[in-house]
Coordinates of C-alpha atoms in Angstrom, one line a residue:
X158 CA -19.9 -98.0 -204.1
X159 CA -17.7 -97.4 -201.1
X160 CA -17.5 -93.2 -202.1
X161 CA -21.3 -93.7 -202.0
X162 CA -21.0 -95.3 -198.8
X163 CA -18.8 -92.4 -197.5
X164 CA -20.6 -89.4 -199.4
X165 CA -24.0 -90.9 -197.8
X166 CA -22.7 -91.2 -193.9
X167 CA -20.5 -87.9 -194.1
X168 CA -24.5 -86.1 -195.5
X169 CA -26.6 -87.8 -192.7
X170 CA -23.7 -87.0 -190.0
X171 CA -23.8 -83.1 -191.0
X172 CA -27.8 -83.6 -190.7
X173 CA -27.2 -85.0 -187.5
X174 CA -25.3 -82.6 -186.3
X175 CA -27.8 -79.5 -187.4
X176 CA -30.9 -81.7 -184.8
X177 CA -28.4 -82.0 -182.5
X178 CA -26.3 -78.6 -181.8
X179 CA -27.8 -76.4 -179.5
X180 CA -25.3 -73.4 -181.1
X181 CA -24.1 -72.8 -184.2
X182 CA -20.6 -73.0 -182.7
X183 CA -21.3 -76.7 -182.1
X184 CA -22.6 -78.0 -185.6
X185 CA -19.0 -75.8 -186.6
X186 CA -16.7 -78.2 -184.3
X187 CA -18.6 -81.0 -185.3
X188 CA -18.4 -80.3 -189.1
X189 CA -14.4 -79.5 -188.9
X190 CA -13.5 -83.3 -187.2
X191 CA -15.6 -84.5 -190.0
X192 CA -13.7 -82.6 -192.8
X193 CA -10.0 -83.2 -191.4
X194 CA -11.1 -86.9 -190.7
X195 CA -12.2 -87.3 -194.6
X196 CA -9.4 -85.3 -195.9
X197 CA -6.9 -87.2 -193.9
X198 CA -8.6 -90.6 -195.4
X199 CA -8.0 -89.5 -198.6
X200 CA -4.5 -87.9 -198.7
X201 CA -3.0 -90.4 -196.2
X202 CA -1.5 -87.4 -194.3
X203 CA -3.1 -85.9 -191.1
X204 CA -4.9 -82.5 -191.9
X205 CA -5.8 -80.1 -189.9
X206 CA -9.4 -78.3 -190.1
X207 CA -10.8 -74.7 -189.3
X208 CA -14.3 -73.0 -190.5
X209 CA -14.7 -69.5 -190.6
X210 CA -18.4 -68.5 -190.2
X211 CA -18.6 -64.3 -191.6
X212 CA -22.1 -62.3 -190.5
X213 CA -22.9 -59.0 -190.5
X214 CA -22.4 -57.1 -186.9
X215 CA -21.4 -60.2 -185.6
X216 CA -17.5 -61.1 -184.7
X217 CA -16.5 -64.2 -186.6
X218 CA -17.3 -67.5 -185.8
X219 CA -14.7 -70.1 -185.9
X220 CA -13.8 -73.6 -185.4
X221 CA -10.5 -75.8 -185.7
X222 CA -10.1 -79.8 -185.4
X223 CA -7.2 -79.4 -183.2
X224 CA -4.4 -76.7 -181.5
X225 CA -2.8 -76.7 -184.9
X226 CA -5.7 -75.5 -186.8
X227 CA -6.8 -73.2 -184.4
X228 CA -3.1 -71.5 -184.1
X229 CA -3.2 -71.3 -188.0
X230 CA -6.8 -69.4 -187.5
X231 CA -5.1 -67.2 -184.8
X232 CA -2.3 -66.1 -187.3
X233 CA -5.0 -65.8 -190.1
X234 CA -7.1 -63.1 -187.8
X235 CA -3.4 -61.5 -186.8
X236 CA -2.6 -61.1 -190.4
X237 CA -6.4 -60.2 -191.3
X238 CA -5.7 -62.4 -194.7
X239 CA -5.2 -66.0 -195.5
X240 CA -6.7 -68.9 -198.0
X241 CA -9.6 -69.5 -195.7
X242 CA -10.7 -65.6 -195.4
X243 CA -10.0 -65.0 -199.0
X244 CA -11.7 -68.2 -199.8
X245 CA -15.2 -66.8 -197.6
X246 CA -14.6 -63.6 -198.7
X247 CA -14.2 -63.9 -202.5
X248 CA -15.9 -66.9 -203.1
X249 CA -12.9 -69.3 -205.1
X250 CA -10.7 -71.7 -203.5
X251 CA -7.3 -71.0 -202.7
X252 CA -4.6 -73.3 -203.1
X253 CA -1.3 -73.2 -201.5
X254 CA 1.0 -75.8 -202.6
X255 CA 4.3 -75.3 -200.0
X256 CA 4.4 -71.9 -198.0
X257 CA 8.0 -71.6 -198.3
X258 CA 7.7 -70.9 -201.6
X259 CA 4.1 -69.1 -201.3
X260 CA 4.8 -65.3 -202.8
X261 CA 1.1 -64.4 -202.6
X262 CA 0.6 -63.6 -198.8
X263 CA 3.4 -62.3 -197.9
X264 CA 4.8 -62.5 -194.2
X265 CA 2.0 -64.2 -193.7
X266 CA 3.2 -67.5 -195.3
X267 CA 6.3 -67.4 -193.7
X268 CA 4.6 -67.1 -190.1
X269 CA 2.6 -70.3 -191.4
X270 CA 5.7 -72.0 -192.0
X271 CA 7.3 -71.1 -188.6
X272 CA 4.6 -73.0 -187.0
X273 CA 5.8 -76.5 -189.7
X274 CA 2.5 -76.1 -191.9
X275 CA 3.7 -76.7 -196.0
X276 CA 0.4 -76.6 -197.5
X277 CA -3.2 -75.6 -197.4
X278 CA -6.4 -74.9 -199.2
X279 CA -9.0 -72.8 -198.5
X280 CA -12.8 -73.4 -199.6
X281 CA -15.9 -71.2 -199.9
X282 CA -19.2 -72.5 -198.4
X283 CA -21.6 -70.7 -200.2
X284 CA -24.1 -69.6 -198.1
X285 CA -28.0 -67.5 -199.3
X286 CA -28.4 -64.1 -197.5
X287 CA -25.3 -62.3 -196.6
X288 CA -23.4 -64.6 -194.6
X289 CA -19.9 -66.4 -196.1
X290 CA -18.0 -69.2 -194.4
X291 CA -14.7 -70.9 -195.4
X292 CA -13.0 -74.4 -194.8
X293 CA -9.4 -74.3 -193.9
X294 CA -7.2 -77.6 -194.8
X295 CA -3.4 -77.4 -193.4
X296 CA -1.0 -80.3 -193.4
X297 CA 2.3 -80.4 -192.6
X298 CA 3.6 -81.7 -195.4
X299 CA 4.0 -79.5 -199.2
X300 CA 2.1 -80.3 -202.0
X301 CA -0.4 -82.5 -199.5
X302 CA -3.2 -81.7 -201.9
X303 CA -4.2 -83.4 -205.3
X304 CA -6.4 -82.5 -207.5
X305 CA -8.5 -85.3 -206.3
X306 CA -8.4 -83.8 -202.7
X307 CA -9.0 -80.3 -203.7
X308 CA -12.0 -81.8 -205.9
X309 CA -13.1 -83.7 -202.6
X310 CA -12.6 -80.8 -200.2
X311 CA -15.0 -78.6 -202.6
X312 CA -17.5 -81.4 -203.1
X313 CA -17.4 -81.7 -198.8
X314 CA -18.3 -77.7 -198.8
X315 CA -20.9 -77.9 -201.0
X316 CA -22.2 -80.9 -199.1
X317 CA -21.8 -78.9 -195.9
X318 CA -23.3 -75.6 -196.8
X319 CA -27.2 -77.0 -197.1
X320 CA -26.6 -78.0 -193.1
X321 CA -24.9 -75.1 -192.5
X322 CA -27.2 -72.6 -193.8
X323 CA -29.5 -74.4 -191.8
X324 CA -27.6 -74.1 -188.7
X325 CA -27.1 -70.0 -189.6
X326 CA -31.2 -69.6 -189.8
X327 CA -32.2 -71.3 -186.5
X328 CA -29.1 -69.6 -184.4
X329 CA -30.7 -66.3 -185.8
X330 CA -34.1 -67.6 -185.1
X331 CA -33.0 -68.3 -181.5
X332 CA -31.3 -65.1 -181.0
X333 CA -34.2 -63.2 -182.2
X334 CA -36.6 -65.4 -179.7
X335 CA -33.9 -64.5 -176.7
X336 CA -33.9 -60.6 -177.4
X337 CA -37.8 -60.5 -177.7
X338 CA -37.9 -62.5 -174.6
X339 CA -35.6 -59.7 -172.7
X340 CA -37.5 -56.9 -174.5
X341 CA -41.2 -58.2 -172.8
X342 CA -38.8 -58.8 -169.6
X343 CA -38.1 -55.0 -170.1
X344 CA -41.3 -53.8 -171.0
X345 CA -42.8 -55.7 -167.6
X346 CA -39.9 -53.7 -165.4
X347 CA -40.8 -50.5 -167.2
X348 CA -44.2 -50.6 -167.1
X349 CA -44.5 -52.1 -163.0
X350 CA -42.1 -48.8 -162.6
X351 CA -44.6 -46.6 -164.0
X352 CA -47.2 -47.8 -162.0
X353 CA -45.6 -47.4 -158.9
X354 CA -44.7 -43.7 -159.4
X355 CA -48.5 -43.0 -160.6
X356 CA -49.1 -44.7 -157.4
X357 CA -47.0 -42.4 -155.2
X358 CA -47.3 -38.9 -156.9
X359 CA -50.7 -39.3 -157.5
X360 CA -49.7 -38.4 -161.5
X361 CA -51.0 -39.3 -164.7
X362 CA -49.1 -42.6 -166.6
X363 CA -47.1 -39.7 -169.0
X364 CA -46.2 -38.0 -166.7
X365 CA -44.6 -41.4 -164.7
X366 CA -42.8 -42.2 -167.9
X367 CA -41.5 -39.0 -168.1
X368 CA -40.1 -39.2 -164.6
X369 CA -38.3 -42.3 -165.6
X370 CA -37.3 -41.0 -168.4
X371 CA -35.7 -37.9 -166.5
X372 CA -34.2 -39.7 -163.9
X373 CA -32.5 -42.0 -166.5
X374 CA -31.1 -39.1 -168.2
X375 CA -29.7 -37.6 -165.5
X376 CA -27.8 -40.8 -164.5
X377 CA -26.8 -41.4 -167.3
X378 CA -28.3 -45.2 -167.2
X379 CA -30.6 -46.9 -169.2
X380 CA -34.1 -46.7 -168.3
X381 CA -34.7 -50.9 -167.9
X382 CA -32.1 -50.1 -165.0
X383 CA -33.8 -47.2 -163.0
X384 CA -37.0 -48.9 -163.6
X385 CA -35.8 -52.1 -162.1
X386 CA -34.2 -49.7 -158.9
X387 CA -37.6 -48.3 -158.6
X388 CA -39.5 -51.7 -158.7
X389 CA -36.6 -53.1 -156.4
X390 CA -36.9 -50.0 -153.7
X391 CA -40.8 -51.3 -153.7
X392 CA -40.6 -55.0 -153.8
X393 CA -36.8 -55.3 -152.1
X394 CA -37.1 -57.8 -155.1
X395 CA -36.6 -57.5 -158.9
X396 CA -40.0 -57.6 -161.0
X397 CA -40.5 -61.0 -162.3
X398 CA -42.2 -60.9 -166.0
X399 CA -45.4 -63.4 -166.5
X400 CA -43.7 -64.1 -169.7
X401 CA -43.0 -68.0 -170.8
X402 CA -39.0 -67.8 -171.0

């Protein structure tokens, strides 16, 4: 009854956290206290969590639980390999039972050690679409994780990855409000610009837009930015769009 118990707050928390992050960098920090402070429950050692979050033409998104877990992520990146970017990556989970002994990684085990981490596992979070995400578990202890551990860190992921995928689709939802909100802004610049140079060489609208267009080439600047200089010359005052932000 108790795992119930626990299996029950640890769902409605991640729920929580999707209502309640304003960035998918938030519901990340949140969801990596909630992992180390279940894993640490169950092994009786302190663990240390990280989540790598893996999009196309993004940069990575990451969160740790604490310095530890975010110095482990920074040697991860340096080495460009490690159980939580294999586990994103590939899709099984890694185990590493003591990385003094750890032959599979190379210097990068032993730079894990130098920093008095034993043991780790990495997890996939399977995500739909093409994003992939890991969970990172370090301890400082070897042979920190059970098989009852490892089976509790990969039920936790799969718990996690309905939230997360959540999270993933309204951060892209947001991001594709805030670019079509700039590209109106835009348009609104562009198209005051025009007007103002029909105004004052008496020409038709093409041939305004190909004066912009000329005048950004030559500069060598983007043509939002000579159309805000020529609104700006006008106005002494950027263009503001009628637009609901």
């Amino acid at each position: 009854m108790t795992e119930d118990i626990e299996e029950s707050l640890v769902r409605r928390e991640l729920q929580d956290l999707v209502l309640e992050s304003a960035q998918i960098e938030e519901f990340l920090d949140g969801m990596v206290k909630i992992a180390a402070r279940e894993l640490t429950g169950l092994t009786g050692q302190e663990i240390y969590s990280a989540v790598t979050l893996l999009r196309p033409k993004r940069t990575a998104t990451v969160a740790s639980s604490s310095r530890e877990a975010k110095n482990m992520d920074e040697v991860q990146y340096a080495f460009n390999d490690g159980p939580c970017l294999r586990a994103a990556r590939e899709h099984y989970t890694v185990v590493v039972e003591d990385f003094h002994t750890e032959s599979r990684f190379g210097e990068y085990a032993r730079a894990v050690e130098s920093h008095g981490l034993r043991s780790a596992i990495g997890v996939p979070i399977l995500l739909e679409g093409e994003a992939d995400a890991g969970l990172d578990l370090y301890c400082k202890e070897p042979n920190a994780f059970s098989a009852e551990a490892i089976d509790a860190a990969e039920q936790f992921a799969r718990r996690a990855s309905r939230s997360l995928q959540i999270a993933v689709r309204v951060s892209s939802l947001m991001e594709s409000r805030q670019h079509l909100t700039a590209a109106m802004e835009n348009r609104t610049t562009i198209d005051i610009a025009v007007g103002i140079i029909m105004g004052q060489n008496r020409c038709s609208q093409e041939e305004a837009v190909n004066i912009l267009k000329a005048a950004s080439s030559a500069r060598n600047v983007k043509l939002h930015a000579v159309a805000a200089a020529v609104v700006e010359q006008v106005n002494q005052s950027s263009a503001t769009t009628h637009f609901d932000a």
